[in-house]
PDB file of C-alpha atoms and ligand atoms in Angstrom:
ATOM      1  CA  MET A   1      46.015  -5.532 -38.727  1.00  0.00           C
ATOM      2  CA  SER A   2      42.628  -6.165 -40.328  1.00  0.00           C
ATOM      3  CA  THR A   3      40.906  -9.518 -40.634  1.00  0.00           C
ATOM      4  CA  THR A   4      40.588 -11.120 -44.078  1.00  0.00           C
ATOM      5  CA  TRP A   5      37.404 -13.132 -44.515  1.00  0.00           C
ATOM      6  CA  THR A   6      36.091 -15.570 -47.070  1.00  0.00           C
ATOM      7  CA  ASP A   7      32.726 -17.249 -47.576  1.00  0.00           C
ATOM      8  CA  ALA A   8      32.745 -20.940 -46.738  1.00  0.00           C
ATOM      9  CA  VAL A   9      30.424 -23.930 -46.853  1.00  0.00           C
ATOM     10  CA  VAL A  10      30.071 -26.924 -44.543  1.00  0.00           C
ATOM     11  CA  VAL A  11      31.090 -29.867 -46.732  1.00  0.00           C
ATOM     12  CA  ALA A  12      30.825 -32.438 -43.940  1.00  0.00           C
ATOM     13  CA  ARG A  13      29.620 -32.592 -40.351  1.00  0.00           C
ATOM     14  CA  HIS A  14      30.301 -35.434 -37.975  1.00  0.00           C
ATOM     15  CA  ASP A  15      29.065 -35.495 -34.370  1.00  0.00           C
ATOM     16  CA  THR A  16      31.986 -37.186 -32.705  1.00  0.00           C
ATOM     17  CA  THR A  17      30.471 -36.984 -29.192  1.00  0.00           C
ATOM     18  CA  PRO A  18      27.014 -35.851 -28.009  1.00  0.00           C
ATOM     19  CA  ARG A  19      28.428 -32.320 -27.501  1.00  0.00           C
ATOM     20  CA  ILE A  20      31.241 -32.049 -30.051  1.00  0.00           C
ATOM     21  CA  ALA A  21      30.655 -31.631 -33.779  1.00  0.00           C
ATOM     22  CA  VAL A  22      33.482 -31.800 -36.314  1.00  0.00           C
ATOM     23  CA  PHE A  23      33.054 -29.612 -39.386  1.00  0.00           C
ATOM     24  CA  ASP A  24      34.953 -29.741 -42.672  1.00  0.00           C
ATOM     25  CA  LEU A  25      34.804 -26.339 -44.352  1.00  0.00           C
ATOM     26  CA  ALA A  26      35.683 -25.277 -47.899  1.00  0.00           C
ATOM     27  CA  ARG A  27      35.476 -22.027 -49.816  1.00  0.00           C
ATOM     28  CA  THR A  28      32.130 -21.544 -51.522  1.00  0.00           C
ATOM     29  CA  ASP A  29      33.915 -20.663 -54.777  1.00  0.00           C
ATOM     30  CA  GLY A  30      35.972 -23.877 -54.642  1.00  0.00           C
ATOM     31  CA  GLY A  31      39.252 -22.001 -54.354  1.00  0.00           C
ATOM     32  CA  GLU A  32      42.218 -22.784 -52.135  1.00  0.00           C
ATOM     33  CA  LEU A  33      42.304 -21.769 -48.501  1.00  0.00           C
ATOM     34  CA  TRP A  34      45.219 -20.087 -46.775  1.00  0.00           C
ATOM     35  CA  ALA A  35      48.188 -22.193 -45.684  1.00  0.00           C
ATOM     36  CA  TYR A  36      48.609 -22.512 -41.916  1.00  0.00           C
ATOM     37  CA  GLU A  37      50.992 -23.817 -39.298  1.00  0.00           C
ATOM     38  CA  PRO A  38      49.990 -26.589 -36.837  1.00  0.00           C
ATOM     39  CA  GLY A  39      48.225 -25.023 -33.846  1.00  0.00           C
ATOM     40  CA  ALA A  40      46.710 -22.151 -35.844  1.00  0.00           C
ATOM     41  CA  HIS A  41      43.139 -21.014 -35.313  1.00  0.00           C
ATOM     42  CA  ILE A  42      40.548 -19.190 -37.397  1.00  0.00           C
ATOM     43  CA  ASP A  43      37.730 -16.769 -36.686  1.00  0.00           C
ATOM     44  CA  VAL A  44      34.347 -18.205 -37.614  1.00  0.00           C
ATOM     45  CA  GLN A  45      30.981 -16.478 -37.886  1.00  0.00           C
ATOM     46  CA  PRO A  46      28.113 -18.877 -38.618  1.00  0.00           C
ATOM     47  CA  ASP A  47      25.688 -16.099 -39.535  1.00  0.00           C
ATOM     48  CA  ALA A  48      25.593 -12.303 -39.514  1.00  0.00           C
ATOM     49  CA  SER A  49      23.824 -12.140 -36.146  1.00  0.00           C
ATOM     50  CA  ALA A  50      26.081 -14.676 -34.398  1.00  0.00           C
ATOM     51  CA  PRO A  51      29.207 -13.691 -32.481  1.00  0.00           C
ATOM     52  CA  VAL A  52      32.622 -14.334 -34.003  1.00  0.00           C
ATOM     53  CA  ARG A  53      34.390 -17.234 -32.336  1.00  0.00           C
ATOM     54  CA  GLN A  54      37.847 -18.741 -32.616  1.00  0.00           C
ATOM     55  CA  TYR A  55      38.379 -22.420 -33.405  1.00  0.00           C
ATOM     56  CA  SER A  56      41.665 -24.258 -33.821  1.00  0.00           C
ATOM     57  CA  LEU A  57      42.310 -26.059 -37.075  1.00  0.00           C
ATOM     58  CA  CYS A  58      42.587 -29.764 -36.334  1.00  0.00           C
ATOM     59  CA  GLY A  59      42.832 -31.433 -39.728  1.00  0.00           C
ATOM     60  CA  PRO A  60      45.928 -33.067 -41.186  1.00  0.00           C
ATOM     61  CA  PRO A  61      48.662 -30.612 -42.186  1.00  0.00           C
ATOM     62  CA  GLY A  62      49.014 -29.424 -45.770  1.00  0.00           C
ATOM     63  CA  GLN A  63      45.280 -29.241 -46.527  1.00  0.00           C
ATOM     64  CA  HIS A  64      44.529 -26.368 -48.872  1.00  0.00           C
ATOM     65  CA  LYS A  65      41.007 -27.239 -49.960  1.00  0.00           C
ATOM     66  CA  GLN A  66      39.392 -27.860 -46.576  1.00  0.00           C
ATOM     67  CA  TYR A  67      39.736 -26.787 -42.969  1.00  0.00           C
ATOM     68  CA  ARG A  68      38.597 -29.010 -40.104  1.00  0.00           C
ATOM     69  CA  ILE A  69      37.372 -27.602 -36.784  1.00  0.00           C
ATOM     70  CA  ALA A  70      35.702 -29.244 -33.776  1.00  0.00           C
ATOM     71  CA  VAL A  71      33.123 -27.290 -31.802  1.00  0.00           C
ATOM     72  CA  LEU A  72      31.999 -28.031 -28.249  1.00  0.00           C
ATOM     73  CA  ASN A  73      28.382 -27.032 -27.674  1.00  0.00           C
ATOM     74  CA  GLU A  74      28.393 -24.901 -24.535  1.00  0.00           C
ATOM     75  CA  PRO A  75      24.809 -24.018 -23.571  1.00  0.00           C
ATOM     76  CA  ALA A  76      26.047 -21.438 -21.048  1.00  0.00           C
ATOM     77  CA  SER A  77      28.036 -19.530 -23.685  1.00  0.00           C
ATOM     78  CA  ARG A  78      26.889 -16.369 -25.458  1.00  0.00           C
ATOM     79  CA  GLY A  79      25.590 -18.303 -28.440  1.00  0.00           C
ATOM     80  CA  GLY A  80      28.622 -18.845 -30.687  1.00  0.00           C
ATOM     81  CA  SER A  81      28.800 -22.592 -30.224  1.00  0.00           C
ATOM     82  CA  ARG A  82      25.005 -22.962 -30.358  1.00  0.00           C
ATOM     83  CA  ALA A  83      24.936 -21.211 -33.724  1.00  0.00           C
ATOM     84  CA  MET A  84      27.699 -23.493 -34.968  1.00  0.00           C
ATOM     85  CA  HIS A  85      25.840 -26.602 -33.835  1.00  0.00           C
ATOM     86  CA  ALA A  86      22.791 -25.441 -35.808  1.00  0.00           C
ATOM     87  CA  LEU A  87      24.782 -25.775 -39.043  1.00  0.00           C
ATOM     88  CA  ALA A  88      24.327 -28.755 -41.370  1.00  0.00           C
ATOM     89  CA  GLU A  89      26.097 -29.880 -44.527  1.00  0.00           C
ATOM     90  CA  GLY A  90      25.591 -27.314 -47.268  1.00  0.00           C
ATOM     91  CA  ASP A  91      25.097 -24.373 -44.915  1.00  0.00           C
ATOM     92  CA  THR A  92      27.306 -21.341 -45.440  1.00  0.00           C
ATOM     93  CA  LEU A  93      29.262 -19.213 -42.996  1.00  0.00           C
ATOM     94  CA  ARG A  94      32.289 -16.955 -43.116  1.00  0.00           C
ATOM     95  CA  ILE A  95      35.769 -17.724 -41.917  1.00  0.00           C
ATOM     96  CA  ALA A  96      38.904 -15.638 -41.569  1.00  0.00           C
ATOM     97  CA  ALA A  97      42.525 -16.245 -42.471  1.00  0.00           C
ATOM     98  CA  PRO A  98      44.328 -18.417 -39.877  1.00  0.00           C
ATOM     99  CA  ARG A  99      46.438 -16.913 -37.124  1.00  0.00           C
ATOM    100  CA  ASP A 100      49.471 -18.765 -35.847  1.00  0.00           C
ATOM    101  CA  ARG A 101      49.844 -17.796 -32.198  1.00  0.00           C
ATOM    102  CA  PHE A 102      50.423 -21.291 -30.833  1.00  0.00           C
ATOM    103  CA  GLY A 103      52.977 -23.134 -32.917  1.00  0.00           C
ATOM    104  CA  LEU A 104      55.634 -25.797 -32.485  1.00  0.00           C
ATOM    105  CA  ALA A 105      58.868 -24.576 -30.918  1.00  0.00           C
ATOM    106  CA  PRO A 106      61.380 -24.901 -33.774  1.00  0.00           C
ATOM    107  CA  ALA A 107      64.417 -25.437 -31.540  1.00  0.00           C
ATOM    108  CA  ALA A 108      62.889 -28.242 -29.447  1.00  0.00           C
ATOM    109  CA  ARG A 109      63.975 -31.833 -30.121  1.00  0.00           C
ATOM    110  CA  ARG A 110      61.134 -33.361 -28.113  1.00  0.00           C
ATOM    111  CA  HIS A 111      57.546 -32.223 -27.726  1.00  0.00           C
ATOM    112  CA  LEU A 112      55.178 -33.108 -24.870  1.00  0.00           C
ATOM    113  CA  LEU A 113      51.570 -32.175 -25.545  1.00  0.00           C
ATOM    114  CA  PHE A 114      48.881 -32.007 -22.835  1.00  0.00           C
ATOM    115  CA  ALA A 115      45.278 -31.582 -23.984  1.00  0.00           C
ATOM    116  CA  GLY A 116      42.238 -31.138 -21.763  1.00  0.00           C
ATOM    117  CA  GLY A 117      38.821 -31.769 -23.359  1.00  0.00           C
ATOM    118  CA  ILE A 118      38.244 -29.704 -26.491  1.00  0.00           C
ATOM    119  CA  GLY A 119      41.816 -28.423 -26.061  1.00  0.00           C
ATOM    120  CA  ILE A 120      42.752 -31.461 -28.131  1.00  0.00           C
ATOM    121  CA  THR A 121      42.118 -29.520 -31.353  1.00  0.00           C
ATOM    122  CA  PRO A 122      45.337 -27.475 -31.813  1.00  0.00           C
ATOM    123  CA  LEU A 123      47.434 -30.222 -30.248  1.00  0.00           C
ATOM    124  CA  LEU A 124      45.987 -32.809 -32.627  1.00  0.00           C
ATOM    125  CA  SER A 125      47.169 -30.696 -35.536  1.00  0.00           C
ATOM    126  CA  MET A 126      50.616 -30.387 -33.957  1.00  0.00           C
ATOM    127  CA  ALA A 127      50.817 -34.129 -33.254  1.00  0.00           C
ATOM    128  CA  GLN A 128      49.804 -34.921 -36.844  1.00  0.00           C
ATOM    129  CA  ALA A 129      52.530 -32.591 -38.133  1.00  0.00           C
ATOM    130  CA  LEU A 130      55.115 -34.206 -35.856  1.00  0.00           C
ATOM    131  CA  ASP A 131      53.968 -37.652 -37.018  1.00  0.00           C
ATOM    132  CA  ALA A 132      54.423 -36.551 -40.617  1.00  0.00           C
ATOM    133  CA  THR A 133      57.955 -35.259 -40.037  1.00  0.00           C
ATOM    134  CA  GLY A 134      59.103 -37.945 -37.587  1.00  0.00           C
ATOM    135  CA  GLY A 135      59.326 -35.497 -34.693  1.00  0.00           C
ATOM    136  CA  ASP A 136      59.807 -36.955 -31.211  1.00  0.00           C
ATOM    137  CA  HIS A 137      56.597 -36.298 -29.306  1.00  0.00           C
ATOM    138  CA  HIS A 138      53.921 -37.671 -27.001  1.00  0.00           C
ATOM    139  CA  LEU A 139      50.348 -36.503 -26.606  1.00  0.00           C
ATOM    140  CA  HIS A 140      48.509 -36.835 -23.278  1.00  0.00           C
ATOM    141  CA  TYR A 141      44.791 -36.357 -23.840  1.00  0.00           C
ATOM    142  CA  CYS A 142      42.583 -35.879 -20.763  1.00  0.00           C
ATOM    143  CA  ALA A 143      38.789 -35.962 -20.744  1.00  0.00           C
ATOM    144  CA  ARG A 144      36.016 -36.680 -18.277  1.00  0.00           C
ATOM    145  CA  SER A 145      35.181 -39.947 -20.009  1.00  0.00           C
ATOM    146  CA  ARG A 146      35.817 -41.782 -23.261  1.00  0.00           C
ATOM    147  CA  ALA A 147      32.298 -40.910 -24.420  1.00  0.00           C
ATOM    148  CA  GLU A 148      33.083 -37.188 -24.108  1.00  0.00           C
ATOM    149  CA  ALA A 149      36.486 -37.306 -25.825  1.00  0.00           C
ATOM    150  CA  ALA A 150      36.520 -36.200 -29.466  1.00  0.00           C
ATOM    151  CA  PHE A 151      38.784 -38.284 -31.706  1.00  0.00           C
ATOM    152  CA  ALA A 152      39.262 -40.874 -28.926  1.00  0.00           C
ATOM    153  CA  ALA A 153      38.653 -43.829 -31.242  1.00  0.00           C
ATOM    154  CA  GLU A 154      41.308 -42.807 -33.769  1.00  0.00           C
ATOM    155  CA  LEU A 155      43.829 -41.861 -31.068  1.00  0.00           C
ATOM    156  CA  ALA A 156      43.334 -44.884 -28.812  1.00  0.00           C
ATOM    157  CA  GLU A 157      45.780 -47.155 -30.644  1.00  0.00           C
ATOM    158  CA  HIS A 158      48.365 -44.520 -31.483  1.00  0.00           C
ATOM    159  CA  PRO A 159      51.722 -45.394 -29.885  1.00  0.00           C
ATOM    160  CA  ARG A 160      52.501 -41.745 -29.158  1.00  0.00           C
ATOM    161  CA  VAL A 161      49.172 -40.981 -27.463  1.00  0.00           C
ATOM    162  CA  THR A 162      48.019 -41.723 -23.925  1.00  0.00           C
ATOM    163  CA  LEU A 163      44.364 -41.211 -23.070  1.00  0.00           C
ATOM    164  CA  HIS A 164      43.474 -40.254 -19.483  1.00  0.00           C
ATOM    165  CA  PHE A 165      39.862 -40.347 -18.334  1.00  0.00           C
ATOM    166  CA  ASP A 166      38.615 -38.946 -15.031  1.00  0.00           C
ATOM    167  CA  ASP A 167      36.335 -41.953 -14.645  1.00  0.00           C
ATOM    168  CA  ALA A 168      39.110 -44.491 -15.255  1.00  0.00           C
ATOM    169  CA  PRO A 169      38.834 -47.227 -12.612  1.00  0.00           C
ATOM    170  CA  ALA A 170      42.605 -47.482 -12.148  1.00  0.00           C
ATOM    171  CA  PRO A 171      44.267 -44.344 -10.748  1.00  0.00           C
ATOM    172  CA  ALA A 172      47.345 -45.206 -12.827  1.00  0.00           C
ATOM    173  CA  ASP A 173      45.338 -44.429 -15.976  1.00  0.00           C
ATOM    174  CA  ARG A 174      44.711 -40.844 -14.906  1.00  0.00           C
ATOM    175  CA  LEU A 175      47.090 -37.985 -15.643  1.00  0.00           C
ATOM    176  CA  ASP A 176      50.067 -38.069 -13.294  1.00  0.00           C
ATOM    177  CA  LEU A 177      52.279 -35.081 -14.063  1.00  0.00           C
ATOM    178  CA  PRO A 178      55.343 -36.114 -12.059  1.00  0.00           C
ATOM    179  CA  ARG A 179      55.251 -39.300 -14.172  1.00  0.00           C
ATOM    180  CA  ASP A 180      53.917 -37.943 -17.487  1.00  0.00           C
ATOM    181  CA  LEU A 181      55.771 -34.614 -17.559  1.00  0.00           C
ATOM    182  CA  GLY A 182      58.733 -35.465 -15.392  1.00  0.00           C
ATOM    183  CA  SER A 183      61.770 -33.310 -14.731  1.00  0.00           C
ATOM    184  CA  PRO A 184      62.753 -30.330 -16.863  1.00  0.00           C
ATOM    185  CA  ASP A 185      64.740 -31.062 -19.988  1.00  0.00           C
ATOM    186  CA  ALA A 186      66.348 -28.258 -22.002  1.00  0.00           C
ATOM    187  CA  ASP A 187      65.528 -29.927 -25.347  1.00  0.00           C
ATOM    188  CA  THR A 188      61.836 -30.475 -24.599  1.00  0.00           C
ATOM    189  CA  ALA A 189      58.940 -28.092 -25.300  1.00  0.00           C
ATOM    190  CA  VAL A 190      55.667 -28.552 -23.408  1.00  0.00           C
ATOM    191  CA  TYR A 191      52.317 -27.546 -24.907  1.00  0.00           C
ATOM    192  CA  VAL A 192      49.142 -27.186 -22.856  1.00  0.00           C
ATOM    193  CA  CYS A 193      45.644 -26.432 -24.122  1.00  0.00           C
ATOM    194  CA  GLY A 194      42.247 -26.790 -22.511  1.00  0.00           C
ATOM    195  CA  PRO A 195      39.845 -25.229 -20.039  1.00  0.00           C
ATOM    196  CA  GLY A 196      41.137 -22.924 -17.326  1.00  0.00           C
ATOM    197  CA  GLY A 197      41.119 -25.433 -14.470  1.00  0.00           C
ATOM    198  CA  PHE A 198      43.061 -27.980 -16.506  1.00  0.00           C
ATOM    199  CA  MET A 199      45.571 -25.364 -17.655  1.00  0.00           C
ATOM    200  CA  ASP A 200      46.115 -24.063 -14.140  1.00  0.00           C
ATOM    201  CA  HIS A 201      46.638 -27.594 -12.819  1.00  0.00           C
ATOM    202  CA  VAL A 202      49.218 -28.529 -15.462  1.00  0.00           C
ATOM    203  CA  LEU A 203      51.069 -25.221 -15.246  1.00  0.00           C
ATOM    204  CA  GLU A 204      51.196 -25.245 -11.430  1.00  0.00           C
ATOM    205  CA  GLN A 205      52.519 -28.799 -11.453  1.00  0.00           C
ATOM    206  CA  ALA A 206      55.034 -27.950 -14.175  1.00  0.00           C
ATOM    207  CA  ALA A 207      56.311 -25.042 -12.092  1.00  0.00           C
ATOM    208  CA  ALA A 208      56.523 -27.287  -9.015  1.00  0.00           C
ATOM    209  CA  LEU A 209      58.545 -29.800 -11.038  1.00  0.00           C
ATOM    210  CA  GLY A 210      60.952 -27.023 -11.996  1.00  0.00           C
ATOM    211  CA  TRP A 211      59.966 -26.406 -15.627  1.00  0.00           C
ATOM    212  CA  PRO A 212      60.847 -22.856 -16.737  1.00  0.00           C
ATOM    213  CA  THR A 213      58.037 -20.787 -18.263  1.00  0.00           C
ATOM    214  CA  SER A 214      60.098 -20.490 -21.457  1.00  0.00           C
ATOM    215  CA  ALA A 215      59.519 -24.228 -22.056  1.00  0.00           C
ATOM    216  CA  LEU A 216      55.739 -23.981 -21.588  1.00  0.00           C
ATOM    217  CA  HIS A 217      53.543 -23.059 -24.563  1.00  0.00           C
ATOM    218  CA  THR A 218      49.885 -22.482 -23.813  1.00  0.00           C
ATOM    219  CA  GLU A 219      46.563 -21.673 -25.373  1.00  0.00           C
ATOM    220  CA  ARG A 220      43.433 -21.126 -23.323  1.00  0.00           C
ATOM    221  CA  PHE A 221      39.907 -21.381 -24.632  1.00  0.00           C
ATOM    222  CA  SER A 222      38.622 -18.730 -22.269  1.00  0.00           C
ATOM    223  CA  ALA A 223      40.340 -16.017 -20.295  1.00  0.00           C
ATOM    224  CA  GLY A 224      42.196 -17.226 -17.223  1.00  0.00           C
ATOM    225  CA  PRO A 225      42.378 -15.710 -13.770  1.00  0.00           C
ATOM    226  CA  THR A 226      43.867 -12.243 -13.558  1.00  0.00           C
ATOM    227  CA  ASP A 227      45.458 -10.157 -10.852  1.00  0.00           C
ATOM    228  CA  ALA A 228      42.816  -7.474 -11.156  1.00  0.00           C
ATOM    229  CA  GLY A 229      43.638  -4.357  -9.200  1.00  0.00           C
ATOM    230  CA  GLU A 230      47.115  -5.421  -8.097  1.00  0.00           C
ATOM    231  CA  GLY A 231      49.135  -2.261  -8.028  1.00  0.00           C
ATOM    232  CA  GLY A 232      47.112  -0.521 -10.761  1.00  0.00           C
ATOM    233  CA  PRO A 233      45.925   3.071 -10.445  1.00  0.00           C
ATOM    234  CA  VAL A 234      42.674   3.237  -8.481  1.00  0.00           C
ATOM    235  CA  GLY A 235      39.747   4.486 -10.588  1.00  0.00           C
ATOM    236  CA  GLY A 236      41.284   3.829 -13.976  1.00  0.00           C
ATOM    237  CA  PHE A 237      44.064   5.407 -15.988  1.00  0.00           C
ATOM    238  CA  THR A 238      44.696   7.375 -19.179  1.00  0.00           C
ATOM    239  CA  VAL A 239      45.614   5.970 -22.549  1.00  0.00           C
ATOM    240  CA  ARG A 240      47.568   8.185 -24.955  1.00  0.00           C
ATOM    241  CA  LEU A 241      47.967   7.692 -28.720  1.00  0.00           C
ATOM    242  CA  ALA A 242      51.570   8.160 -29.819  1.00  0.00           C
ATOM    243  CA  SER A 243      50.556   9.344 -33.314  1.00  0.00           C
ATOM    244  CA  THR A 244      48.377  12.266 -32.233  1.00  0.00           C
ATOM    245  CA  GLY A 245      49.020  12.753 -28.527  1.00  0.00           C
ATOM    246  CA  ALA A 246      45.281  12.366 -27.875  1.00  0.00           C
ATOM    247  CA  GLU A 247      44.517  11.184 -24.333  1.00  0.00           C
ATOM    248  CA  TYR A 248      41.440   9.259 -23.240  1.00  0.00           C
ATOM    249  CA  PRO A 249      40.438   8.210 -19.721  1.00  0.00           C
ATOM    250  CA  VAL A 250      39.850   4.489 -19.158  1.00  0.00           C
ATOM    251  CA  ALA A 251      37.398   3.874 -16.314  1.00  0.00           C
ATOM    252  CA  GLU A 252      37.628   0.868 -14.026  1.00  0.00           C
ATOM    253  CA  ASP A 253      34.794  -0.891 -15.838  1.00  0.00           C
ATOM    254  CA  GLU A 254      36.023  -0.193 -19.385  1.00  0.00           C
ATOM    255  CA  SER A 255      38.666  -1.870 -21.501  1.00  0.00           C
ATOM    256  CA  VAL A 256      41.288   0.116 -23.392  1.00  0.00           C
ATOM    257  CA  LEU A 257      39.813  -1.350 -26.554  1.00  0.00           C
ATOM    258  CA  ASP A 258      36.310  -0.076 -25.678  1.00  0.00           C
ATOM    259  CA  VAL A 259      37.710   3.402 -25.135  1.00  0.00           C
ATOM    260  CA  LEU A 260      39.662   3.368 -28.392  1.00  0.00           C
ATOM    261  CA  HIS A 261      36.579   2.327 -30.333  1.00  0.00           C
ATOM    262  CA  ALA A 262      34.403   4.903 -28.548  1.00  0.00           C
ATOM    263  CA  HIS A 263      36.764   7.585 -29.853  1.00  0.00           C
ATOM    264  CA  GLY A 264      36.760   6.286 -33.399  1.00  0.00           C
ATOM    265  CA  VAL A 265      40.188   4.635 -33.311  1.00  0.00           C
ATOM    266  CA  ASP A 266      40.314   1.780 -35.815  1.00  0.00           C
ATOM    267  CA  ALA A 267      41.811  -0.838 -33.484  1.00  0.00           C
ATOM    268  CA  ALA A 268      41.662  -4.469 -34.616  1.00  0.00           C
ATOM    269  CA  PHE A 269      40.188  -7.106 -32.319  1.00  0.00           C
ATOM    270  CA  SER A 270      38.541 -10.503 -32.352  1.00  0.00           C
ATOM    271  CA  CYS A 271      38.081 -12.497 -29.123  1.00  0.00           C
ATOM    272  CA  GLY A 272      37.928  -9.536 -26.713  1.00  0.00           C
ATOM    273  CA  GLN A 273      39.308 -11.793 -23.967  1.00  0.00           C
ATOM    274  CA  GLY A 274      43.076 -11.658 -24.356  1.00  0.00           C
ATOM    275  CA  ILE A 275      43.382 -15.057 -26.000  1.00  0.00           C
ATOM    276  CA  CYS A 276      43.617 -14.552 -29.780  1.00  0.00           C
ATOM    277  CA  GLY A 277      46.282 -11.881 -30.282  1.00  0.00           C
ATOM    278  CA  GLU A 278      44.368  -9.928 -32.925  1.00  0.00           C
ATOM    279  CA  CYS A 279      44.438  -6.641 -30.977  1.00  0.00           C
ATOM    280  CA  ILE A 280      48.134  -6.610 -30.020  1.00  0.00           C
ATOM    281  CA  VAL A 281      49.787  -3.180 -30.042  1.00  0.00           C
ATOM    282  CA  ARG A 282      53.102  -1.865 -28.776  1.00  0.00           C
ATOM    283  CA  VAL A 283      53.419   0.236 -25.623  1.00  0.00           C
ATOM    284  CA  ARG A 284      55.570   3.352 -26.041  1.00  0.00           C
ATOM    285  CA  ALA A 285      55.518   4.585 -22.433  1.00  0.00           C
ATOM    286  CA  GLY A 286      54.094   3.442 -19.103  1.00  0.00           C
ATOM    287  CA  GLU A 287      53.996   0.062 -17.405  1.00  0.00           C
ATOM    288  CA  PRO A 288      51.321  -2.368 -18.647  1.00  0.00           C
ATOM    289  CA  ASP A 289      49.327  -4.568 -16.284  1.00  0.00           C
ATOM    290  CA  HIS A 290      49.173  -7.665 -18.485  1.00  0.00           C
ATOM    291  CA  ARG A 291      45.951  -9.670 -18.188  1.00  0.00           C
ATOM    292  CA  ASP A 292      46.047 -11.789 -21.306  1.00  0.00           C
ATOM    293  CA  ASP A 293      46.705 -15.421 -22.090  1.00  0.00           C
ATOM    294  CA  VAL A 294      48.365 -14.924 -25.420  1.00  0.00           C
ATOM    295  CA  LEU A 295      51.627 -12.973 -25.075  1.00  0.00           C
ATOM    296  CA  THR A 296      54.849 -14.717 -24.141  1.00  0.00           C
ATOM    297  CA  ASP A 297      57.209 -13.297 -21.551  1.00  0.00           C
ATOM    298  CA  ASP A 298      59.529 -12.222 -24.375  1.00  0.00           C
ATOM    299  CA  GLU A 299      56.710 -10.429 -26.184  1.00  0.00           C
ATOM    300  CA  ARG A 300      55.711  -8.623 -22.998  1.00  0.00           C
ATOM    301  CA  ALA A 301      59.321  -7.652 -22.405  1.00  0.00           C
ATOM    302  CA  ALA A 302      59.388  -6.296 -25.975  1.00  0.00           C
ATOM    303  CA  GLY A 303      56.498  -3.958 -25.128  1.00  0.00           C
ATOM    304  CA  LEU A 304      53.532  -5.785 -26.669  1.00  0.00           C
ATOM    305  CA  PHE A 305      50.109  -5.333 -25.073  1.00  0.00           C
ATOM    306  CA  THR A 306      46.503  -6.500 -25.546  1.00  0.00           C
ATOM    307  CA  PRO A 307      44.117  -3.523 -25.196  1.00  0.00           C
ATOM    308  CA  CYS A 308      41.078  -5.819 -25.020  1.00  0.00           C
ATOM    309  CA  SER A 309      42.034  -7.297 -21.656  1.00  0.00           C
ATOM    310  CA  SER A 310      45.109  -5.660 -20.154  1.00  0.00           C
ATOM    311  CA  ARG A 311      45.400  -2.474 -18.149  1.00  0.00           C
ATOM    312  CA  SER A 312      48.029  -0.141 -16.748  1.00  0.00           C
ATOM    313  CA  HIS A 313      50.131  -0.016 -13.609  1.00  0.00           C
ATOM    314  CA  THR A 314      50.973   3.621 -14.320  1.00  0.00           C
ATOM    315  CA  PRO A 315      48.577   6.600 -14.514  1.00  0.00           C
ATOM    316  CA  THR A 316      49.232   6.936 -18.263  1.00  0.00           C
ATOM    317  CA  LEU A 317      49.927   4.319 -20.913  1.00  0.00           C
ATOM    318  CA  GLU A 318      51.099   5.465 -24.344  1.00  0.00           C
ATOM    319  CA  LEU A 319      50.306   3.134 -27.224  1.00  0.00           C
ATOM    320  CA  ASP A 320      51.893   2.939 -30.656  1.00  0.00           C
ATOM    321  CA  LEU A 321      48.655   3.908 -32.376  1.00  0.00           C
TER     322      LEU A 321
HETATM  323  S1  FES B 401      40.993  -9.271 -29.205  1.00  0.00           S
HETATM  324 FE1  FES B 401      41.828 -11.245 -28.853  1.00  0.00          FE
HETATM  325  S2  FES B 401      43.567 -10.855 -27.608  1.00  0.00           S
HETATM  326 FE2  FES B 401      42.600  -8.932 -27.803  1.00  0.00          FE
END
């Protein structure tokens, strides 16, 4: 699976909070962009020396001439968001075709969306799509304060949105999952997106309330906690390619993806953190030690695996490569 890129230009930039800039992007040649499903994200590279980063598309559905993304400036990051924040209207960059790893559950009759901070972006796109089709939904949007919440002004009056701010004077205005999520309901899908601490809080509370994992749809913006070392072979393991039988050792401090690339294997990747799904391959033999935040339980059961972040419980793992 290779990434398809196109050259793009910033047609508008709007700083919606002191740290969050919203960019509208179009193709430099004026052509149409790829269609996408609500919740999709794109790879973005602001310049050749900047790292590739993933940003969710958060514009209204059905836009073929422009994509909208919102970028949180994170000074502690490795420079991707800083490079994005250096862009102004008219600047060029490159963007890749959208990937739909975090979509609306088609069988659900009701949708509960929980966004933390910049995690609003994919959920905003989903909520807009549900608004357009009359889907039953409610969006809970949590942020430290109103001043730090992107899109807060346009969402404040929406009847299907509740804003929760950490600095709200009344405790009743803060997120209360027993109240806002409630008891499990077989017709309801729950979507959660945001920073790790927010995700962990919502998912732990959902589990405590009895929600099955099959009802919970998640997207993290950075890799979550892992069970490193639990039951895995001490000192690494061996990865085997099904196509050639070639075997390569994977040391404790290496990823499977690093090893594949070091041996010239053309393995696709993007985020390198187990959150985008670009590197997914199938396991042919062995027991994976999954350490990603992108595969569903069903996909894991079907033998899918992320070589950028996951490891092996068995001494050898054979991949469909
Ligand atoms: S490269 Fe993104 S999940 Fe592996």
